[in-house]
Short mmCIF file of C-alpha atoms and ligand atoms in Angstrom, two decimals:
data_model
loop_
_atom_site.label_atom_id
_atom_site.label_comp_id
_atom_site.label_asym_id
_atom_site.label_seq_id
_atom_site.Cartn_x
_atom_site.Cartn_y
_atom_site.Cartn_z
CA UNK A 13 42.24 91.97 115.18
CA UNK A 14 45.68 93.32 114.53
CA UNK A 15 48.60 91.00 114.05
CA UNK A 16 51.88 92.14 115.43
CA UNK A 17 54.42 91.48 112.67
CA UNK A 18 57.34 92.92 114.55
CA UNK A 19 59.98 90.37 115.31
CA UNK A 20 61.86 90.59 118.51
CA UNK A 21 65.58 90.70 117.75
CA UNK A 22 67.51 88.68 120.27
CA UNK A 23 70.99 89.90 121.15
CA UNK A 24 72.93 88.10 118.44
CA UNK A 25 76.19 89.98 118.28
CA UNK A 26 79.03 87.52 118.78
CA UNK A 27 81.59 88.58 121.33
CA UNK A 28 85.36 88.32 121.19
CA UNK A 29 85.15 85.17 123.33
CA UNK A 30 83.83 83.32 120.31
CA UNK A 31 86.22 81.51 118.03
CA UNK A 32 87.08 82.56 114.48
CA UNK A 33 84.49 80.54 112.55
CA UNK A 34 81.65 81.73 114.78
CA UNK A 35 82.75 85.34 114.40
CA UNK A 36 83.16 84.95 110.62
CA UNK A 37 79.60 83.70 110.26
CA UNK A 38 77.90 86.04 112.73
CA UNK A 39 79.86 89.28 113.20
CA UNK A 40 78.11 92.17 111.48
CA UNK A 41 75.25 89.88 110.41
CA UNK A 42 72.13 90.91 112.32
CA UNK A 43 68.79 89.46 111.25
CA UNK A 44 66.57 92.00 109.52
CA UNK A 45 64.44 93.47 112.35
CA UNK A 46 61.46 94.03 110.00
CA UNK A 47 61.32 90.86 107.90
CA UNK A 48 63.43 88.49 109.95
CA UNK A 49 65.62 87.81 106.89
CA UNK A 50 68.66 85.89 108.04
CA UNK A 51 70.79 87.30 105.25
CA UNK A 52 70.99 91.08 105.00
CA UNK A 53 69.46 92.73 101.97
CA UNK A 54 71.54 94.86 99.64
CA UNK A 55 70.92 98.53 100.32
CA UNK A 56 71.34 100.08 96.87
CA UNK A 57 69.79 103.42 97.77
CA UNK A 58 72.33 106.22 97.51
CA UNK A 59 70.33 108.50 99.81
CA UNK A 60 68.15 108.03 102.91
CA UNK A 61 64.97 109.89 103.85
CA UNK A 62 64.94 112.46 106.64
CA UNK A 63 61.92 113.21 108.86
CA UNK A 64 62.96 116.83 109.30
CA UNK A 65 66.02 118.77 108.18
CA UNK A 66 69.14 117.00 109.45
CA UNK A 67 67.09 114.17 111.04
CA UNK A 68 67.48 110.99 109.00
CA UNK A 69 64.99 108.19 109.63
CA UNK A 70 67.74 105.77 110.57
CA UNK A 71 71.51 105.89 110.89
CA UNK A 72 72.23 106.72 107.25
CA UNK A 73 72.14 109.86 105.10
CA UNK A 74 74.23 109.36 101.98
CA UNK A 75 75.93 106.16 100.86
CA UNK A 76 79.48 107.53 100.49
CA UNK A 77 79.42 108.54 104.18
CA UNK A 78 77.96 105.25 105.32
CA UNK A 79 75.87 102.34 104.13
CA UNK A 80 74.43 99.36 106.01
CA UNK A 81 76.25 96.74 103.90
CA UNK A 82 79.58 98.51 104.25
CA UNK A 83 79.08 99.00 107.96
CA UNK A 84 78.23 95.33 108.50
CA UNK A 85 81.25 94.24 106.51
CA UNK A 86 83.48 96.62 108.48
CA UNK A 87 82.12 95.20 111.75
CA UNK A 88 83.00 91.69 110.57
CA UNK A 89 86.55 92.65 109.51
CA UNK A 90 87.17 94.46 112.82
CA UNK A 91 86.01 91.40 114.68
CA UNK A 92 88.25 88.97 112.74
CA UNK A 93 91.29 91.26 113.10
CA UNK A 94 90.74 91.78 116.86
CA UNK A 95 90.27 95.50 116.24
CA UNK A 96 87.87 98.13 117.58
CA UNK A 97 87.40 99.69 114.15
CA UNK A 98 87.61 98.79 110.46
CA UNK A 99 87.02 100.74 107.27
CA UNK A 100 86.35 99.40 103.79
CA UNK A 101 87.61 100.94 100.55
CA UNK A 102 87.13 100.41 96.83
CA UNK A 103 90.45 98.50 96.56
CA UNK A 104 93.50 97.52 98.57
CA UNK A 105 95.35 100.29 96.75
CA UNK A 106 92.72 102.87 97.77
CA UNK A 107 93.22 101.74 101.38
CA UNK A 108 96.97 102.32 101.11
CA UNK A 109 96.42 105.70 99.44
CA UNK A 110 94.01 106.85 102.17
CA UNK A 111 96.41 105.86 104.96
CA UNK A 112 99.30 107.64 103.24
CA UNK A 113 97.07 110.68 102.66
CA UNK A 114 96.62 110.96 106.44
CA UNK A 115 100.29 111.95 106.77
CA UNK A 116 101.32 115.59 106.67
CA UNK A 117 103.66 116.83 103.96
CA UNK A 118 107.25 116.34 105.09
CA UNK A 119 106.51 113.00 106.76
CA UNK A 120 108.93 110.10 106.34
CA UNK A 121 107.94 106.45 105.96
CA UNK A 122 110.08 103.30 106.21
CA UNK A 123 108.96 100.30 104.15
CA UNK A 124 110.23 96.81 103.46
CA UNK A 125 111.87 96.65 100.00
CA UNK A 126 109.86 93.80 98.52
CA UNK A 127 106.54 95.46 99.13
CA UNK A 128 103.64 94.81 96.68
CA UNK A 129 104.47 96.50 93.34
CA UNK A 130 101.40 98.78 93.42
CA UNK A 131 102.28 99.92 96.95
CA UNK A 132 105.86 100.62 95.78
CA UNK A 133 104.43 102.61 92.86
CA UNK A 134 102.20 104.65 95.21
CA UNK A 135 105.07 105.31 97.62
CA UNK A 136 107.52 106.43 94.95
CA UNK A 137 105.29 108.15 92.39
CA UNK A 138 102.26 109.49 94.29
CA UNK A 139 103.16 109.96 97.97
CA UNK A 140 106.37 111.76 96.97
CA UNK A 141 104.26 114.29 95.05
CA UNK A 142 102.51 115.35 98.26
CA UNK A 143 105.75 115.56 100.21
CA UNK A 144 105.81 112.11 101.87
CA UNK A 145 109.11 110.30 101.36
CA UNK A 146 109.70 106.59 101.73
CA UNK A 147 112.95 104.76 102.52
CA UNK A 148 112.99 101.07 101.53
CA UNK A 149 114.83 98.51 103.63
CA UNK A 150 115.70 94.95 102.59
CA UNK A 151 116.30 94.02 106.22
CA UNK A 152 113.89 96.03 108.29
CA UNK A 153 114.35 94.25 111.65
CA UNK A 154 118.06 95.09 111.56
CA UNK A 155 117.89 98.51 109.88
CA UNK A 156 114.83 100.14 111.38
CA UNK A 157 116.52 101.85 114.35
CA UNK A 158 119.05 103.67 112.21
CA UNK A 159 116.56 104.53 109.45
CA UNK A 160 114.26 106.38 111.85
CA UNK A 161 114.46 110.15 111.42
CA UNK A 162 113.48 111.78 114.73
CA UNK A 163 110.28 113.87 114.38
CA UNK A 164 109.97 113.00 110.66
CA UNK A 165 109.34 109.26 110.53
CA UNK A 166 105.63 108.68 111.09
CA UNK A 167 104.93 105.25 109.66
CA UNK A 168 106.59 101.87 109.11
CA UNK A 169 105.09 99.69 106.39
CA UNK A 170 105.50 95.92 106.54
CA UNK A 171 104.20 93.11 104.39
CA UNK A 172 104.59 89.74 106.01
CA UNK A 173 104.79 87.46 104.09
CA UNK A 174 106.17 89.58 101.30
CA UNK A 175 105.21 89.17 97.68
CA UNK A 176 106.44 87.04 95.90
CA UNK A 177 109.35 85.76 98.02
CA UNK A 178 107.29 84.93 101.12
CA UNK A 179 109.83 86.51 103.49
CA UNK A 180 108.53 87.13 107.01
CA UNK A 181 109.11 90.06 109.30
CA UNK A 182 109.00 89.81 113.09
CA UNK A 183 106.22 92.35 113.70
CA UNK A 184 106.84 92.61 117.46
CA UNK A 185 110.56 93.33 116.97
CA UNK A 186 109.84 96.23 114.59
CA UNK A 187 106.86 97.57 116.58
CA UNK A 188 108.87 97.69 119.82
CA UNK A 189 111.45 100.00 118.24
CA UNK A 190 108.83 102.04 116.35
CA UNK A 191 106.71 102.66 119.43
CA UNK A 192 109.70 104.05 121.36
CA UNK A 193 109.61 106.88 118.81
CA UNK A 194 105.82 107.21 118.60
CA UNK A 195 105.81 105.75 115.07
CA UNK A 196 102.84 103.73 113.78
CA UNK A 197 103.34 100.28 112.26
CA UNK A 198 101.17 99.15 109.36
CA UNK A 199 101.07 95.50 108.32
CA UNK A 200 99.66 94.42 104.97
CA UNK A 201 98.11 91.05 105.89
CA UNK A 202 96.72 90.28 102.42
CA UNK A 203 98.81 87.13 101.85
CA UNK A 204 97.67 85.33 105.00
CA UNK A 205 94.22 86.71 105.85
CA UNK A 206 93.04 87.28 109.44
CA UNK A 207 92.53 83.55 109.85
CA UNK A 208 96.26 82.81 109.74
CA UNK A 209 97.65 86.04 111.25
CA UNK A 210 96.34 88.93 113.37
CA UNK A 211 99.06 91.62 113.20
CA UNK A 212 97.45 93.83 115.89
CA UNK A 213 98.06 91.03 118.40
CA UNK A 214 101.79 91.29 117.60
CA UNK A 215 102.06 95.04 118.11
CA UNK A 216 100.98 96.51 114.75
CA UNK A 217 98.82 99.64 114.86
CA UNK A 218 97.00 99.21 111.54
CA UNK A 219 96.34 96.07 109.52
CA UNK A 220 95.63 96.40 105.82
CA UNK A 221 94.00 93.99 103.35
CA UNK A 222 93.40 93.74 99.68
CA UNK A 223 89.95 92.22 100.29
CA UNK A 224 90.13 91.25 96.60
CA UNK A 225 92.20 88.26 97.75
CA UNK A 226 91.46 85.87 100.65
CA UNK A 227 88.74 87.82 102.48
CA UNK A 228 86.41 87.86 99.49
CA UNK A 229 88.03 84.70 98.20
CA UNK A 230 86.11 84.19 94.96
CA UNK A 231 87.99 86.43 92.51
CA UNK A 232 84.93 88.54 91.78
CA UNK A 233 85.27 91.66 93.95
CA UNK A 234 87.88 94.44 94.05
CA UNK A 235 87.98 95.90 97.56
CA UNK A 236 90.25 96.85 100.44
CA UNK A 237 90.02 97.31 104.20
CA UNK A 238 92.04 98.42 107.19
CA UNK A 239 91.50 97.77 110.90
CA UNK A 240 92.95 99.32 114.08
CA UNK A 241 92.17 100.08 117.72
CA UNK A 242 92.84 103.80 118.07
CA UNK A 243 89.78 106.09 118.27
CA UNK A 244 91.96 109.00 117.16
CA UNK A 245 92.99 107.10 114.01
CA UNK A 246 89.36 106.25 113.42
CA UNK A 247 88.36 109.92 113.43
CA UNK A 248 91.14 110.72 110.96
CA UNK A 249 90.68 107.77 108.59
CA UNK A 250 86.88 107.76 108.50
CA UNK A 251 87.00 111.49 107.67
CA UNK A 252 89.34 110.68 104.75
CA UNK A 253 87.25 107.68 103.69
CA UNK A 254 84.34 110.06 103.15
CA UNK A 255 86.36 113.04 101.91
CA UNK A 256 88.37 111.07 99.32
CA UNK A 257 85.39 108.85 98.56
CA UNK A 258 87.24 105.72 97.42
CA UNK A 259 84.47 103.54 98.86
CA UNK A 260 83.13 100.16 97.72
CA UNK A 261 79.61 99.65 96.39
CA UNK A 262 76.91 98.12 98.58
CA UNK A 263 76.84 95.07 96.29
CA UNK A 264 80.60 94.52 96.57
CA UNK A 265 80.38 94.83 100.37
CA UNK A 266 77.60 92.26 100.41
CA UNK A 267 79.57 89.86 98.22
CA UNK A 268 82.79 90.32 100.21
CA UNK A 269 80.87 89.79 103.45
CA UNK A 270 79.43 86.55 102.06
CA UNK A 271 82.95 85.45 101.11
CA UNK A 272 84.31 86.32 104.57
CA UNK A 273 81.87 83.92 106.23
CA UNK A 274 83.80 80.92 104.86
CA UNK A 275 87.29 82.39 105.25
CA UNK A 276 88.33 79.93 107.98
CA UNK A 277 87.38 76.92 105.82
CA UNK A 278 89.10 78.28 102.72
CA UNK A 279 92.25 79.48 104.50
CA UNK A 280 92.71 76.11 106.23
CA UNK A 281 92.32 74.22 102.97
CA UNK A 282 94.58 76.59 101.01
CA UNK A 283 97.25 76.25 103.74
CA UNK A 284 97.01 72.46 103.66
CA UNK A 285 97.44 72.55 99.88
CA UNK A 286 100.28 75.08 100.17
CA UNK A 287 102.23 72.81 102.50
CA UNK A 288 101.65 69.73 100.32
CA UNK A 289 102.83 71.53 97.16
CA UNK A 290 105.81 73.08 98.93
CA UNK A 291 106.91 69.65 100.20
CA UNK A 292 106.53 68.09 96.74
CA UNK A 293 108.53 70.91 95.14
CA UNK A 294 111.25 70.68 97.79
CA UNK A 295 111.82 67.03 96.88
CA UNK A 296 111.90 67.65 93.12
CA UNK A 297 115.26 67.66 91.29
CA UNK A 298 113.67 70.18 88.88
CA UNK A 299 113.44 72.86 91.56
CA UNK A 300 116.28 75.12 92.76
CA UNK A 301 114.61 76.58 95.87
CA UNK A 302 111.19 76.85 97.51
CA UNK A 303 109.88 79.87 99.41
CA UNK A 304 107.24 78.77 101.90
CA UNK A 305 107.28 79.80 105.57
CA UNK A 306 105.26 76.72 106.56
CA UNK A 307 108.17 74.41 105.67
CA UNK A 308 110.29 73.44 108.67
CA UNK A 309 113.36 74.04 106.44
CA UNK A 310 112.37 77.69 105.81
CA UNK A 311 114.55 80.29 107.50
CA UNK A 312 111.29 82.05 108.44
CA UNK A 313 109.65 79.02 110.03
CA UNK A 314 110.39 80.21 113.59
CA UNK A 315 108.57 83.48 112.92
CA UNK A 316 105.71 81.56 111.31
CA UNK A 317 105.38 79.46 114.47
CA UNK A 318 105.26 82.64 116.54
CA UNK A 319 102.98 84.79 114.35
CA UNK A 320 100.74 82.42 112.39
CA UNK A 321 97.82 80.39 113.70
CA UNK A 322 99.14 76.84 114.36
CA UNK A 323 102.29 77.77 112.40
CA UNK A 324 100.30 77.60 109.15
CA UNK A 325 102.15 78.70 106.03
CA UNK A 326 99.14 80.02 104.09
CA UNK A 327 98.20 79.26 100.50
CA UNK A 328 100.93 81.26 98.77
CA UNK A 329 104.36 79.98 97.77
CA UNK A 330 107.02 80.57 95.16
CA UNK A 331 109.88 78.51 93.77
CA UNK A 332 112.81 78.75 91.38
CA UNK A 333 112.58 76.26 88.56
CA UNK A 334 115.57 74.75 86.73
CA UNK A 335 115.83 76.00 83.15
CA UNK A 336 115.44 79.76 83.61
CA UNK A 337 112.66 82.01 82.45
CA UNK A 338 111.70 79.71 79.55
CA UNK A 339 111.06 76.82 81.95
CA UNK A 340 109.11 79.10 84.30
CA UNK A 341 106.86 80.22 81.46
CA UNK A 342 106.46 76.65 80.14
CA UNK A 343 105.53 75.45 83.62
CA UNK A 344 102.72 78.00 83.84
CA UNK A 345 101.38 76.92 80.47
CA UNK A 346 101.66 73.21 81.27
CA UNK A 347 99.49 73.18 84.40
CA UNK A 348 95.94 71.94 83.86
CA UNK A 349 94.25 72.87 87.13
CA UNK A 350 96.29 75.95 88.04
CA UNK A 351 95.26 78.87 85.82
CA UNK A 352 97.93 81.19 84.49
CA UNK A 353 96.75 84.51 85.89
CA UNK A 354 97.70 87.34 88.24
CA UNK A 355 96.05 87.81 91.66
CA UNK A 356 95.67 85.29 94.48
CA UNK A 357 93.58 84.12 97.39
CA UNK A 358 90.61 82.76 95.45
CA UNK A 359 89.08 79.30 95.64
CA UNK A 360 90.79 78.40 92.37
CA UNK A 361 94.55 77.79 92.13
CA UNK A 362 96.60 80.26 90.11
CA UNK A 363 100.15 80.38 88.83
CA UNK A 364 102.29 83.19 87.42
CA UNK A 365 105.85 84.34 86.68
CA UNK A 366 106.37 87.51 88.78
CA UNK A 367 109.49 88.63 86.84
CA UNK A 368 107.50 88.93 83.61
CA UNK A 369 104.04 89.63 85.07
CA UNK A 370 103.22 91.19 88.47
CA UNK A 371 106.75 92.51 89.11
CA UNK A 372 107.81 93.30 85.52
CA UNK A 373 107.72 97.04 86.29
CA UNK A 374 110.60 96.77 88.80
CA UNK A 375 114.09 97.07 87.22
CA UNK A 376 115.73 93.61 86.88
CA UNK A 377 118.67 94.46 89.16
CA UNK A 378 116.36 95.66 91.93
CA UNK A 379 114.07 92.66 91.42
CA UNK A 380 116.90 90.15 91.66
CA UNK A 381 118.31 91.83 94.77
CA UNK A 382 114.94 91.04 96.39
CA UNK A 383 115.06 87.41 95.16
CA UNK A 384 112.66 87.87 92.24
CA UNK A 385 114.63 86.03 89.54
CA UNK A 386 113.34 85.34 86.02
CA UNK A 387 112.94 81.66 86.94
CA UNK A 388 110.70 82.36 89.95
CA UNK A 389 107.17 80.94 89.74
CA UNK A 390 104.46 82.11 92.17
CA UNK A 391 101.62 79.82 93.13
CA UNK A 392 98.33 80.67 94.83
CA UNK A 393 96.82 77.44 96.13
CA UNK A 394 93.06 77.29 95.98
CA UNK A 395 90.80 74.80 97.71
CA UNK A 396 90.77 72.02 95.12
CA UNK A 397 91.85 68.55 96.25
CA UNK A 398 95.46 68.31 97.34
CA UNK A 399 96.09 65.12 95.37
CA UNK A 400 95.06 66.76 92.09
CA UNK A 401 97.08 69.91 92.71
CA UNK A 402 100.23 67.97 93.59
CA UNK A 403 99.93 65.78 90.49
CA UNK A 404 99.35 68.83 88.33
CA UNK A 405 102.46 70.60 89.63
CA UNK A 406 104.63 67.51 89.18
CA UNK A 407 103.47 66.81 85.62
CA UNK A 408 103.98 70.48 84.67
CA UNK A 409 107.50 70.41 86.15
CA UNK A 410 108.34 67.35 84.06
CA UNK A 411 107.06 69.03 80.93
CA UNK A 412 108.76 72.35 81.58
CA UNK A 413 112.16 71.12 82.76
CA UNK A 414 112.65 67.68 81.30
CA UNK A 415 110.60 68.31 78.18
CA UNK A 416 108.20 65.92 76.48
CA UNK A 417 109.40 62.31 76.75
CA UNK A 418 109.71 60.57 73.42
CA UNK A 419 108.62 56.95 73.60
CA UNK A 420 108.49 54.88 70.41
CA UNK A 421 108.45 58.09 68.46
CA UNK A 422 105.26 59.23 70.22
CA UNK A 423 104.96 62.16 72.59
CA UNK A 424 104.13 60.97 76.05
CA UNK A 425 102.21 62.78 78.74
CA UNK A 426 99.08 64.09 77.09
CA UNK A 427 96.88 62.35 79.63
CA UNK A 428 97.24 62.62 83.39
C1 PLP B 512 99.93 92.39 99.20
C2 PLP B 512 99.02 93.28 98.41
N1 PLP B 512 98.63 94.45 98.93
C3 PLP B 512 97.81 95.29 98.25
C4 PLP B 512 97.35 94.97 96.99
C5 PLP B 512 96.45 95.93 96.25
O1 PLP B 512 95.17 95.49 96.29
P1 PLP B 512 94.05 95.79 95.16
O2 PLP B 512 94.45 95.06 93.94
O3 PLP B 512 92.79 95.31 95.80
O4 PLP B 512 94.07 97.28 94.94
C6 PLP B 512 97.71 93.75 96.42
C7 PLP B 512 97.22 93.38 95.08
O5 PLP B 512 97.65 92.42 94.48
C8 PLP B 512 98.57 92.88 97.14
O6 PLP B 512 98.95 91.70 96.65
#
């Protein structure tokens, strides 16, 4: 007697009618048709057998061109960003580089001024070398029309929120002007993740992520991705993905895909913590100003209500501390739960001083014009308990600004 081990695969692909959490868990996650495994295996093979010349057994030939783990991850990202296509890369920076590489020499790009430092570095030091020139604007909604060079401007690059000042850009306002001239709009959505914001729904043509941050969410993968609807763009960018070869490993795709499945839970929790910390900081006499678009007092709150899911502010915020750079540095060393480290978007809370760390490469004058003062502290809220994070921030503020309290000759404040 023969036993039929084949397992019928029911149609499991979630459709766009499903809500975010359902898509996060199921998009790009088919059961293994041979074993029935619910979780995909990691396809480490770099090459795939062919039955005759040019006839691979399945859909794959060579892992740089395509790989099951990468393809599944790309399907999931496309689904969460309401896009027809997505591509994964070995880092957020490789994603940016590949998009810029798609422009012909002589092309002009308009970017917000306070773009991520690595993106600024690529625009000014690498893109320029292949004949692509970038104009930076501190006020893109107002300036974009007059910065457009007919026939030369091909791309507008937005980060909303920006890093580290959390300024927002009205995507629809910029896209409306750009599209009149046939210009594509790219939005780097790293700071919010697709749970909080879907830029394509607001008129953007390409959405970009450093997957290293919220999408993976566990500070253990370096990866990037972009998503879009145009088939023409897909032909161009997937050609470059293979030709340039800045692709992620199968293992990293698998890990990032696992992280993505809990994005909605993590992003909600990080946003809740972000709002609680922002409110506590706003009330503190030791704080000069708080940048957080989820605060009703923020000048960007109206845009947040329009562009972000439920008006959420996300897990990122920054604030100016009283006492200058010394206080900012002391604050980062005085926190007990927040780790002093670069990066963001992981389950653990992080803190840093952009002026001396992530943004130290930008000349001081330029930095300060964009609001990045020496006393600015950037916080990435993780998913720890709100009560512990708030207490930690308040005790660190006391230590950094007020200094250790001397009571009966003894230093106070060593226990929380
Ligand atoms: C907003 C933003 N975009 C892009 C990048 C680059 O991503 P990666 O570090 O994955 O290359 C970063 C990295 O910090 C970022 O914060």
